[in-house]
mmCIF file of C-alpha atoms and ligand atoms in Angstrom:
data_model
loop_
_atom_site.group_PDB
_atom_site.id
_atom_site.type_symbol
_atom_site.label_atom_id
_atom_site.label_comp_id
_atom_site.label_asym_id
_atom_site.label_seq_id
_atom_site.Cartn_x
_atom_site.Cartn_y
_atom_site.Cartn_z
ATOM 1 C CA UNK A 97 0.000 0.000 0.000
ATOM 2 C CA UNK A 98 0.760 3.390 -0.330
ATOM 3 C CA UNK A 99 -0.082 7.107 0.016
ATOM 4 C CA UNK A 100 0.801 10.283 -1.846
ATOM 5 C CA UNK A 101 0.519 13.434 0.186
ATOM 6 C CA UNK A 102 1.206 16.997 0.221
ATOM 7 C CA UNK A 103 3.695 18.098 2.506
ATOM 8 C CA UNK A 104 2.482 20.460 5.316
ATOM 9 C CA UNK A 105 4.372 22.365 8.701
ATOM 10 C CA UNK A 106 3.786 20.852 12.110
ATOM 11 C CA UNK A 107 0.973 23.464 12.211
ATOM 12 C CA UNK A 108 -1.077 21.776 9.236
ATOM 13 C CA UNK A 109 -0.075 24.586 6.754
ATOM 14 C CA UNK A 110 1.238 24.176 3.457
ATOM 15 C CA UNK A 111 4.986 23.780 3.773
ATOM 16 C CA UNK A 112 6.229 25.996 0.885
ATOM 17 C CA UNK A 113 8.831 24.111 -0.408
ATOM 18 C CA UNK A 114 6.598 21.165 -1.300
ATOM 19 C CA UNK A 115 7.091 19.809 -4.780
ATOM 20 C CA UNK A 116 3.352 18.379 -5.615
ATOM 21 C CA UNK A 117 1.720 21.589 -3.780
ATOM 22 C CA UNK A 118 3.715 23.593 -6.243
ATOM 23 C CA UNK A 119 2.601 21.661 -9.811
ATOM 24 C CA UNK A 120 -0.967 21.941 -7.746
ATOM 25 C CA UNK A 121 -0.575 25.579 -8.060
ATOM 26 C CA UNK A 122 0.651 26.111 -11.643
ATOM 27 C CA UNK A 123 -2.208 23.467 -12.223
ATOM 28 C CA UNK A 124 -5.022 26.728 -10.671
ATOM 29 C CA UNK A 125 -2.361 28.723 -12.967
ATOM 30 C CA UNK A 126 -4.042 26.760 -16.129
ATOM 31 C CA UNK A 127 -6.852 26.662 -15.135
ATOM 32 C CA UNK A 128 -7.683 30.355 -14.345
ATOM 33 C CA UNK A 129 -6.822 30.385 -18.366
ATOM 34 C CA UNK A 130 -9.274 27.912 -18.924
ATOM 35 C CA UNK A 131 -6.652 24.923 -19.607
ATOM 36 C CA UNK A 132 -5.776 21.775 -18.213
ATOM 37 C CA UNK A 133 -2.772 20.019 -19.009
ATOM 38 C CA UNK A 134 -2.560 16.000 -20.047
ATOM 39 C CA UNK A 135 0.693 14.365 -19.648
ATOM 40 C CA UNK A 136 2.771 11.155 -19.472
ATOM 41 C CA UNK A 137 6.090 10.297 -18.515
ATOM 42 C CA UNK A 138 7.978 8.094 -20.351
ATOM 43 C CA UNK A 139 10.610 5.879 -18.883
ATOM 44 C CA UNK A 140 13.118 3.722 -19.898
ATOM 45 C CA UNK A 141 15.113 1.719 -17.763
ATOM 46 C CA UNK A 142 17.999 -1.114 -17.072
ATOM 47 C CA UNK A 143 17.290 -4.637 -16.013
ATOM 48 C CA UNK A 144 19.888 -6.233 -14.353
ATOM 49 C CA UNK A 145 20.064 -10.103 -12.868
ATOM 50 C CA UNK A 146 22.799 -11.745 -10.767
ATOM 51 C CA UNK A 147 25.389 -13.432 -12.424
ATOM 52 C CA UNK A 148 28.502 -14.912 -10.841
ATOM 53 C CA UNK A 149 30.554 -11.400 -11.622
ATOM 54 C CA UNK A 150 27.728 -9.261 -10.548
ATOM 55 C CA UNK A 151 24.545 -7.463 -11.531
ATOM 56 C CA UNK A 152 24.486 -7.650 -15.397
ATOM 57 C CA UNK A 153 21.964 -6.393 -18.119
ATOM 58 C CA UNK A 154 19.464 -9.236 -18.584
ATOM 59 C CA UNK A 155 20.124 -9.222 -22.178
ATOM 60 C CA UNK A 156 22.612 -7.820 -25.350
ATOM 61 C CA UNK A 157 20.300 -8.119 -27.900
ATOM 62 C CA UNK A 158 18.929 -5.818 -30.205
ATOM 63 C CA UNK A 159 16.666 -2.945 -30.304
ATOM 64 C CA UNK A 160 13.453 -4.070 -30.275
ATOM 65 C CA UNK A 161 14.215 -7.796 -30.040
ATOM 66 C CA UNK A 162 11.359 -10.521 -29.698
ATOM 67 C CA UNK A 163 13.900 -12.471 -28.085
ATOM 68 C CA UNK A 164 14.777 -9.586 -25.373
ATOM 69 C CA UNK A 165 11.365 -9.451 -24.860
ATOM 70 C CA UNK A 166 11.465 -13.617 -23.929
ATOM 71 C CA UNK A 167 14.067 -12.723 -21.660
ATOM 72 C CA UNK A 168 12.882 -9.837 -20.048
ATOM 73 C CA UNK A 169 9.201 -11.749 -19.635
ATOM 74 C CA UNK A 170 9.188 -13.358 -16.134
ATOM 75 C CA UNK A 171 9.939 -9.704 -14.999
ATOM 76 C CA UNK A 172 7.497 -7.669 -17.506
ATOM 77 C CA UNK A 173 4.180 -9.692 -17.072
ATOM 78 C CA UNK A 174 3.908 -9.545 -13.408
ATOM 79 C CA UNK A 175 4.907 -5.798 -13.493
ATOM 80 C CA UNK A 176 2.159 -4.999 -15.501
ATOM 81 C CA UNK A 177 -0.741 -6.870 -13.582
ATOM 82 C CA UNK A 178 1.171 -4.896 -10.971
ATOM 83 C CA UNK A 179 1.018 -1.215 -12.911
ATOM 84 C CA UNK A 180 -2.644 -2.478 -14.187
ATOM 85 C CA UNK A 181 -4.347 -3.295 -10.380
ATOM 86 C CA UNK A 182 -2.888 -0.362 -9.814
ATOM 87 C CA UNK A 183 -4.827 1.661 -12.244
ATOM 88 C CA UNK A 184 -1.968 2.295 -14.607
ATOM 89 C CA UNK A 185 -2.979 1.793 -17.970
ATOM 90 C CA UNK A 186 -0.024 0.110 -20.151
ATOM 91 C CA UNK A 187 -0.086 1.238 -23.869
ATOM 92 C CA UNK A 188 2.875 -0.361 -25.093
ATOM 93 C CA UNK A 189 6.043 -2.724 -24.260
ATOM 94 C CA UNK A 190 9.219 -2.972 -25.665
ATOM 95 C CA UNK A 191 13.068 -3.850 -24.882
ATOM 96 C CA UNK A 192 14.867 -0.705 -25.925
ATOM 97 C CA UNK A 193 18.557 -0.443 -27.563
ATOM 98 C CA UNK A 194 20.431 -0.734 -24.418
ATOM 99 C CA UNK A 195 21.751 -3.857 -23.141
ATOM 100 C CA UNK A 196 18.723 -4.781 -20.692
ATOM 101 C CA UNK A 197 16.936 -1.670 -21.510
ATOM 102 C CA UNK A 198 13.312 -1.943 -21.581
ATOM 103 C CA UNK A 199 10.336 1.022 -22.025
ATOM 104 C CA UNK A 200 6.481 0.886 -21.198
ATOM 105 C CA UNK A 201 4.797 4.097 -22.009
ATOM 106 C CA UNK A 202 1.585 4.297 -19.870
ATOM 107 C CA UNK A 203 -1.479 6.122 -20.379
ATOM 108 C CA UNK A 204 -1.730 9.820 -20.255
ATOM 109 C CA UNK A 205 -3.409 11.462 -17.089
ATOM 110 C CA UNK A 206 -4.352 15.082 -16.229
ATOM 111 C CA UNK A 207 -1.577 16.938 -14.274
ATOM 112 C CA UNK A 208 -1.315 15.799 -10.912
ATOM 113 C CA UNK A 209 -2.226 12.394 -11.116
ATOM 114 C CA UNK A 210 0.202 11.942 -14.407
ATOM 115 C CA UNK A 211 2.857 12.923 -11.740
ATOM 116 C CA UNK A 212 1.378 10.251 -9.386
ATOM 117 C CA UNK A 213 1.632 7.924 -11.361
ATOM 118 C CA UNK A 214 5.464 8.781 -12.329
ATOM 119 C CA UNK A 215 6.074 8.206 -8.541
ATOM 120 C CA UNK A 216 3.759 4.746 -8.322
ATOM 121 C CA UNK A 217 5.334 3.775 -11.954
ATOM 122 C CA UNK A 218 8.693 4.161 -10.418
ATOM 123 C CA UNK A 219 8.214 1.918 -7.296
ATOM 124 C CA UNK A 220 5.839 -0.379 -8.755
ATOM 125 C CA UNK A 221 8.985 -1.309 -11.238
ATOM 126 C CA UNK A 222 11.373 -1.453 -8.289
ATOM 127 C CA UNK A 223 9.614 -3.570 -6.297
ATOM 128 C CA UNK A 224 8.583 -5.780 -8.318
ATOM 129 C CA UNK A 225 11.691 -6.539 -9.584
ATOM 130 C CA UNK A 226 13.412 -7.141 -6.177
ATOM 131 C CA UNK A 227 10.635 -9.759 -5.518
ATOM 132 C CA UNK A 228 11.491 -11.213 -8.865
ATOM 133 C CA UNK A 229 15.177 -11.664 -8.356
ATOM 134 C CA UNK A 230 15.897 -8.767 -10.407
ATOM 135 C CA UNK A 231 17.054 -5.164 -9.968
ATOM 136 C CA UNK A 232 16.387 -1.963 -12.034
ATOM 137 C CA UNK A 233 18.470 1.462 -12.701
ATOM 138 C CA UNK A 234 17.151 4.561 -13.715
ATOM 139 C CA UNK A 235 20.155 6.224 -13.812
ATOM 140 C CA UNK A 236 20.396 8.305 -17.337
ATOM 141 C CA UNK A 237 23.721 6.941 -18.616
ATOM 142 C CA UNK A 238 24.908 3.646 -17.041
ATOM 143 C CA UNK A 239 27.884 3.881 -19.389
ATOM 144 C CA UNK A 240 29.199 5.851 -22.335
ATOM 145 C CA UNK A 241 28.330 2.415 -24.417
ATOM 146 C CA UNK A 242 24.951 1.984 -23.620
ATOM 147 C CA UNK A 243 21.985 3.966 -24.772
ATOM 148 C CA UNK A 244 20.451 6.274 -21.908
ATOM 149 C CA UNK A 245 17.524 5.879 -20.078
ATOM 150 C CA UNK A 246 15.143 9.023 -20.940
ATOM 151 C CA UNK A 247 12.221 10.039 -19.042
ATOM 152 C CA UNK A 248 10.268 12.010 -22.098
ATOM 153 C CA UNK A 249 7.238 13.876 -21.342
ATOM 154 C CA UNK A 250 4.383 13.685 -23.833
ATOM 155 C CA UNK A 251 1.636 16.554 -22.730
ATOM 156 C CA UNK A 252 -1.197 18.471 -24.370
ATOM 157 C CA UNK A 253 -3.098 20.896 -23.223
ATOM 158 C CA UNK A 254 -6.447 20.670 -23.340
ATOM 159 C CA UNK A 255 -10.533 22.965 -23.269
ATOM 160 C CA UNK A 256 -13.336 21.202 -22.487
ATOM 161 C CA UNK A 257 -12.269 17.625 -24.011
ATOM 162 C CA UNK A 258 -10.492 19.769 -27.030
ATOM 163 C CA UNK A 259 -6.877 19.288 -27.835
ATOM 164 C CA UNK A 260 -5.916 22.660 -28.051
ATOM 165 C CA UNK A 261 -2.343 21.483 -29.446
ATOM 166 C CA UNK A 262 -4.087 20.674 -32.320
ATOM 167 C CA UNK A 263 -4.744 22.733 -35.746
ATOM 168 C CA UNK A 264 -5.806 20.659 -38.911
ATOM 169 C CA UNK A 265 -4.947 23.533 -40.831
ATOM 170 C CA UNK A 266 -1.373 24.392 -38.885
ATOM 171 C CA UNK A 267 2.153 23.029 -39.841
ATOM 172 C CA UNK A 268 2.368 19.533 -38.801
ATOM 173 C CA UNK A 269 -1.279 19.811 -37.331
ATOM 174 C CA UNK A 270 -0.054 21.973 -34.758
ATOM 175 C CA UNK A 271 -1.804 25.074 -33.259
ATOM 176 C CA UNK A 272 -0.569 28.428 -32.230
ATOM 177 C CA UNK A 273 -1.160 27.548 -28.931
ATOM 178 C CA UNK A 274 1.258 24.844 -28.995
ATOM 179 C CA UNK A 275 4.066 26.855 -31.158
ATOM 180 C CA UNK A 276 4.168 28.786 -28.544
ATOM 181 C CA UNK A 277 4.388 26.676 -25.927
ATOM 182 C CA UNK A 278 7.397 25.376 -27.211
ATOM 183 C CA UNK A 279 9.060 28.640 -28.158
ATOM 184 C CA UNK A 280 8.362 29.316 -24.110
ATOM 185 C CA UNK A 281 10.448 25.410 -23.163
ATOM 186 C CA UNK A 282 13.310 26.828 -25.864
ATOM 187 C CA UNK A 283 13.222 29.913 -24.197
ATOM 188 C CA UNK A 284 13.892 28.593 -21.358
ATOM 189 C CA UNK A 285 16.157 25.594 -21.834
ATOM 190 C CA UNK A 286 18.886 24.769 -20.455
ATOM 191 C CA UNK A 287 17.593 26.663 -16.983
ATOM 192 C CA UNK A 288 14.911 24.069 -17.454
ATOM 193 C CA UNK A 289 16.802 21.079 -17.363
ATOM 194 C CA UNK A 290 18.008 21.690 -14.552
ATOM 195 C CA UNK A 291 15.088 20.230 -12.915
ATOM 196 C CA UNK A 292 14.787 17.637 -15.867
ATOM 197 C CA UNK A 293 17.981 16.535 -15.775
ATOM 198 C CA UNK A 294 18.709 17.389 -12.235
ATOM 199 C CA UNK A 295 22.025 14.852 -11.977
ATOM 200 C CA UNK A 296 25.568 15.006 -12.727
ATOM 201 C CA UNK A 297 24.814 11.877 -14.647
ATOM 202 C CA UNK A 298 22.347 13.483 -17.035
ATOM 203 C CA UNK A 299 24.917 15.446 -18.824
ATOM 204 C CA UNK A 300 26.243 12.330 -19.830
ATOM 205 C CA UNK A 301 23.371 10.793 -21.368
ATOM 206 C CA UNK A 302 22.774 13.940 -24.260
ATOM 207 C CA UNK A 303 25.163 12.578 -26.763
ATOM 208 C CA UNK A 304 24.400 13.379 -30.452
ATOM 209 C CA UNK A 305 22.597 10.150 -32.118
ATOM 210 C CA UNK A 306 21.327 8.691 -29.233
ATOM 211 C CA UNK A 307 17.671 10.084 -29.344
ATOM 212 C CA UNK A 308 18.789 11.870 -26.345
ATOM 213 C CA UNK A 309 18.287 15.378 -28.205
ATOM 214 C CA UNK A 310 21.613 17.361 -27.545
ATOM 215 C CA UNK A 311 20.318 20.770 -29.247
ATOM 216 C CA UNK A 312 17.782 23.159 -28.447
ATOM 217 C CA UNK A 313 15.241 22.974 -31.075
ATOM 218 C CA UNK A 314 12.230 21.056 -32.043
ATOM 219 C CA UNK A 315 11.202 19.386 -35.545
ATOM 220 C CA UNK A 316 8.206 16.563 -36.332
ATOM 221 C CA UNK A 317 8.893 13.166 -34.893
ATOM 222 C CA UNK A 318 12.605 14.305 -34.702
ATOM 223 C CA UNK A 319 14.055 12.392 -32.343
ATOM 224 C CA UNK A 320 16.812 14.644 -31.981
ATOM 225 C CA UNK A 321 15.088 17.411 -30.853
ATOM 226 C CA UNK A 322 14.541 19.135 -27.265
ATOM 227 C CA UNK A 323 10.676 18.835 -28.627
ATOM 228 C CA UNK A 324 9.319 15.965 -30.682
ATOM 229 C CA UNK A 325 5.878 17.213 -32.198
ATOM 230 C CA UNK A 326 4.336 14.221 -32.115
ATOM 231 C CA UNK A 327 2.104 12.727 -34.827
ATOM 232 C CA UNK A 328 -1.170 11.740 -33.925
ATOM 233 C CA UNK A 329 -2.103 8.773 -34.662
ATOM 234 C CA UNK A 330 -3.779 8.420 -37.942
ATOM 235 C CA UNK A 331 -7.757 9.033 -37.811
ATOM 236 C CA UNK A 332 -7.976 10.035 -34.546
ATOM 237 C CA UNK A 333 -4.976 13.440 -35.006
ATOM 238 C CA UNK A 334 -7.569 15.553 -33.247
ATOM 239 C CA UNK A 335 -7.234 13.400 -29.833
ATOM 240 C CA UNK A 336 -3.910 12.385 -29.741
ATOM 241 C CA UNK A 337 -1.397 15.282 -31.898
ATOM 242 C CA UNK A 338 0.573 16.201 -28.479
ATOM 243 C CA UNK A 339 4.278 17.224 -28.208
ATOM 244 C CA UNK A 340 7.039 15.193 -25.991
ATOM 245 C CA UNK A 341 9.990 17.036 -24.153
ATOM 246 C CA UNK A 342 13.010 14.743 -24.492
ATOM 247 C CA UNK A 343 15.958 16.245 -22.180
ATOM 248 C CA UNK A 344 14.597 14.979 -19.748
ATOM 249 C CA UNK A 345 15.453 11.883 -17.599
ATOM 250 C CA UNK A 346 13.321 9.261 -14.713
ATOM 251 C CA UNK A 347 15.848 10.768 -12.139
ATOM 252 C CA UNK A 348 13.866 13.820 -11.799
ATOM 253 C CA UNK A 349 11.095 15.123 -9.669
ATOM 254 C CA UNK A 350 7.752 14.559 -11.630
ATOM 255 C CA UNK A 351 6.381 17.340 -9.977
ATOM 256 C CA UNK A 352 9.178 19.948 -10.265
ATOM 257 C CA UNK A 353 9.776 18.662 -14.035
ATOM 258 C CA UNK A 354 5.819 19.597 -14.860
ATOM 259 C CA UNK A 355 5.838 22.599 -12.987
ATOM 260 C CA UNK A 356 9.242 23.545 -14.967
ATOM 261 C CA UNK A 357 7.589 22.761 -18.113
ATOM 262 C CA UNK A 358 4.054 24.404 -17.531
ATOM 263 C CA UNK A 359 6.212 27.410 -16.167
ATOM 264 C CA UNK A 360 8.457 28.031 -19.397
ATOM 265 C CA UNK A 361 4.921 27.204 -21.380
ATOM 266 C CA UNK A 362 2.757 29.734 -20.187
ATOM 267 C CA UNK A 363 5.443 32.376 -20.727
ATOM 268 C CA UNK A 364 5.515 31.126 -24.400
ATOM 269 C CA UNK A 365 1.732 31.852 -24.179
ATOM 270 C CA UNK A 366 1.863 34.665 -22.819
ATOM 271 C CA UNK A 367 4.271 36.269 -24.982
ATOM 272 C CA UNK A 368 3.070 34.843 -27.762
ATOM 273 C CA UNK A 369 7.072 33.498 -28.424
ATOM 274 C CA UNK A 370 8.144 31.855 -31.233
ATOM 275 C CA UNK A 371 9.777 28.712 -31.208
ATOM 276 C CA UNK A 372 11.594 29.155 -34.613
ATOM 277 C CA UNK A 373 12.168 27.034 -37.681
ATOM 278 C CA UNK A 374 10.978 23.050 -37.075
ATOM 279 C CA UNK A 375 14.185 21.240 -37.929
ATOM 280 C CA UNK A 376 13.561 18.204 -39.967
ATOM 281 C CA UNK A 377 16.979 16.589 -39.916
ATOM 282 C CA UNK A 378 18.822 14.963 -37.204
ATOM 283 C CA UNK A 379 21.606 18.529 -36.142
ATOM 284 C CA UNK A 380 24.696 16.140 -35.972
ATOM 285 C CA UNK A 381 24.646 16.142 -39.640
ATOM 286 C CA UNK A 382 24.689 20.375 -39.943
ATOM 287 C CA UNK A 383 27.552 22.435 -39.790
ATOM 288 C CA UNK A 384 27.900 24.412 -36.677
ATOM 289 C CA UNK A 385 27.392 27.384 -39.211
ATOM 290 C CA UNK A 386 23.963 26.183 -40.027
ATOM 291 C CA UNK A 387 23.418 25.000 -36.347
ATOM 292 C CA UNK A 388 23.673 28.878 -35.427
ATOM 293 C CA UNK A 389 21.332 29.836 -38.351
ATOM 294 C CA UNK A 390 18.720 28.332 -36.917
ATOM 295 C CA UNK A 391 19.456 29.192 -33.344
ATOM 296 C CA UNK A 392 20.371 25.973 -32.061
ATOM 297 C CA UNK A 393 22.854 25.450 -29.159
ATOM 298 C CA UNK A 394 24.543 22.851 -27.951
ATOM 299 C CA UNK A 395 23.218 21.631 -24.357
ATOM 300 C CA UNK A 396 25.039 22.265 -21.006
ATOM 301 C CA UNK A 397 27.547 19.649 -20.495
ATOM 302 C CA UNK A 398 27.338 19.215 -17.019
ATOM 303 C CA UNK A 399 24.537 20.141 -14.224
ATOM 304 C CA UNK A 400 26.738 23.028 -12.726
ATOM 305 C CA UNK A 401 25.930 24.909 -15.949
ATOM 306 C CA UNK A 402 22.222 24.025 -16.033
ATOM 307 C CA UNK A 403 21.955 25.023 -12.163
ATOM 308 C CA UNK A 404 23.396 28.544 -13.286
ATOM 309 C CA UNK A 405 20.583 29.079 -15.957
ATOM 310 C CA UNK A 406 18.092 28.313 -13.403
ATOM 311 C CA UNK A 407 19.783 30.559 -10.862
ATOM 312 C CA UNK A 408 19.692 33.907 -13.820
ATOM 313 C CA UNK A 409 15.953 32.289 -15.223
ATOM 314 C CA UNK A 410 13.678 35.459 -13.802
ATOM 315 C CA UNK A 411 10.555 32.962 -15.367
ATOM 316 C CA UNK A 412 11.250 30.127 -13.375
ATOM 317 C CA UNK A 413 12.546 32.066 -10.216
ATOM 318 C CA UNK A 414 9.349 34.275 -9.846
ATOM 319 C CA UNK A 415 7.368 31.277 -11.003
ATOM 320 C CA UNK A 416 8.621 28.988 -8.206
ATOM 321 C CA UNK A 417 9.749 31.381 -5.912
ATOM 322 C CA UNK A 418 13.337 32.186 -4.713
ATOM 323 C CA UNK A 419 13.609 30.419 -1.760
ATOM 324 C CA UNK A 420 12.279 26.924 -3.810
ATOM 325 C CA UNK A 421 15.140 27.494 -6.228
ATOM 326 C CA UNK A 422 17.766 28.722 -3.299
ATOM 327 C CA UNK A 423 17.252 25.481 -1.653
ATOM 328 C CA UNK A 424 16.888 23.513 -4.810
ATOM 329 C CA UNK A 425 19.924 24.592 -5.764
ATOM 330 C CA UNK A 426 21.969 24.447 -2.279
ATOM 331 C CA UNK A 427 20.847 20.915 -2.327
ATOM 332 C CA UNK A 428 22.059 20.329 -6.172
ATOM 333 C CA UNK A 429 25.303 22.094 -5.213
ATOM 334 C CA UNK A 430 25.904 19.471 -2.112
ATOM 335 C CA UNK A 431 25.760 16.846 -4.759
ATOM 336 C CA UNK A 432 28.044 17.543 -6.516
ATOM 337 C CA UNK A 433 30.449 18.216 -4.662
ATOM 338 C CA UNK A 434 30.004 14.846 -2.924
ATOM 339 C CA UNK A 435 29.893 13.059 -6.077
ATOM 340 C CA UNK A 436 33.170 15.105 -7.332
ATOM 341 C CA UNK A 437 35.332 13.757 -4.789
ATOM 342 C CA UNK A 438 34.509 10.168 -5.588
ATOM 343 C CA UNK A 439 34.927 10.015 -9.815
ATOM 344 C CA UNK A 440 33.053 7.665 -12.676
ATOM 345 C CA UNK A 441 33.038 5.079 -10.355
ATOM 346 C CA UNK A 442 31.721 6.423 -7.221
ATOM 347 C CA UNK A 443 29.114 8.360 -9.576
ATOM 348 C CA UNK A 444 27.870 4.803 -10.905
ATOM 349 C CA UNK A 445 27.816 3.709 -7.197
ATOM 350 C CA UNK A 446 25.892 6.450 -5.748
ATOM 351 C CA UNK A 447 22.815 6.247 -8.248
ATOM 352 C CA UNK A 448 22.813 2.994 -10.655
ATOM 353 C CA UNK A 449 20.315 1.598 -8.123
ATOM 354 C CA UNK A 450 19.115 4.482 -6.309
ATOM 355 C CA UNK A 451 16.525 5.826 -7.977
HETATM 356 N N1 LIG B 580 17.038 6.265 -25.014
HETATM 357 C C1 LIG B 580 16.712 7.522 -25.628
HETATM 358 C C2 LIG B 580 16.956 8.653 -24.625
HETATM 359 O O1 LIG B 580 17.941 8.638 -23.968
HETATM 360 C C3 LIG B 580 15.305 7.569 -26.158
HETATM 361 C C4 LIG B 580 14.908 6.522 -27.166
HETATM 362 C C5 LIG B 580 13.475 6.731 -27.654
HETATM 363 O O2 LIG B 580 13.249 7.579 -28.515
HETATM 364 O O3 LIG B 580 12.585 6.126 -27.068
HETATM 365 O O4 LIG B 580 16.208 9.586 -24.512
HETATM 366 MG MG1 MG B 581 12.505 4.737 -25.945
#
């Protein structure tokens, strides 16, 4: 069993540092606009058994293997009659390109309870595999070799049961209201993935050709890109067109992550902003000349940088407060300098299984 709660003082008050209290508030934020937000978090993740050497990836196989998915089996099924009693509707399964690497995208849910379930996703996959025999990382990049484990985040927003992301007559199917909702995230990447990517360990996963994403941009289905506008699917565009934020990774807060992103969002509706040119090619293959044309950069390469952006973001400091983002990054700041004392190793140590 298990209970998700607010945070409050010792007096019953709000506490105002809590997480799920704030995404409840940019939630009202919507809303007082008239929309509500639908999203999903996507995870990927490693699963490991014991061999005589140690933990190992269940399988090396390929992408998208049938006979990964043999492998992985004894784990998957009971996980999800697990996610499933739970509520947690399972819309696909499918061993990814890492070594042991699998991904179930679940059902999309209306703000809080799509961070919820991000929370009841997350344990429901570790426990069940530690009653299975088998253990699970979340960690974004295990090892240079292996593909990361994203955490996307596919949202829409929504009117009255209308997908207000989608335009049959816009670009791609897209509306203004979602062009500018992007040009707000672009605007305000990288301070944004800070709380997306919120580990030293993320910087390592954004490596060009990795469907990662590694510039700031966003293109249709381009998996390269901070924002995938994703395709509905065919015949039924008007319920499902929705875009999916890729820097971002299963180590973060659900709640800070969707308050980040509905923050940066409404200033891109607010200001009407422009996300720019879609990019329809995967950037490693530009020049960095042509990179700069269309006002692509490169993403921080480590979290220090990303924690700066947040600390200079005036959107997401007046939108979460200063003293959430002093302490949020105080505590970021302790972490690294832990983890900088102890190298590659010690990095893999402190979160392969710990989140
Ligand atoms: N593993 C990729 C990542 O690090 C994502 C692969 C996919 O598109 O599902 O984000
Ligand atoms: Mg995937």
């Amino acid at each position: 069993a298990r209970m998700l709660a607010d945070v409050e003082t010792l007096q019953g008050d709000p506490w105002e540092l809590c997480p799920r209290s704030l995404l409840k508030d940019f939630l009202s934020r919507l809303a007082a606009r008239g929309l509500q937000i639908q999203a999903a978090f996507e995870n990927e993740f490693t699963l490991s058994d014991q061999t005589e050497t140690g933990w190992e990836p269940v399988d090396q196989l390929n992408c998208f293997s049938s006979a990964a998915m043999d492998l992985a089996s004894p784990f998957i099924l009971p996980l999800i009659d697990a996610l499933e009693q739970q509520g947690i509707k399972v819309e696909k399964y499918y061993p990814e390109a890492g070594p042991g690497q699998q991904e179930i995208p679940i059902r999309h849910q209306a703000g809080l309870l799509a961070a919820d379930q991000q929370v009841v996703f997350k344990e429901t996959v570790r426990g069940v595999a530690l009653a299975h025999g088998y253990r699970v990382s979340f960690m974004p990049k295990i090892s240079p070799a292996f593909a990361g484990n994203g955490c996307h985040i596919h949202f829409s927003l929504w009117d009255e049961g209308r997908n207000l992301f989608y335009d049959p007559a816009g670009e791609f199917n897209l509306s203004g209201t979602a062009r500018h909702f992007m040009g707000g995230i672009l605007k305000h990447l990288p301070a944004l993935m800070a709380l997306t990517a919120p580990t030293t360990n993320s910087y390592r996963r954004f490596v060009e050709r990795c469907w990662s994403s590694s510039y700031t941009c966003w293109g249709p289905d381009n998996r390269e890109a901070s924002v995938r506008a994703a395709s509905g699917y065919q015949g039924q565009e008007a319920a499902t067109v929705n875009l999916e934020y890729r820097p971002c990774d299963p180590t973060c807060n659900p709640y800070l992550a969707l308050s980040g992103l509905i923050c940066a969002g409404l200033d891109g509706i607010e200001n009407e902003l422009d996300p720019g040119d879609p990019v329809l090619t995967d950037p490693a293959l530009l020049s960095a000349e042509e990179r700069r044309a269309l006002n692509m950069n490169a993403y921080p390469t480590d979290l220090e940088s990303a924690l700066s952006a947040l600390e200079q973001n005036s959107v997401l400091l007046s939108g979460f407060g200063e003293n959430r983002i002093t302490d949020y990054l105080t505590m970021k700041r302790a972490e690294i300098s832990m983890l900088d004392s102890l190298g590659d190793e010690g990095e893999r140590q402190a979160y392969e299984f710990r989140f």
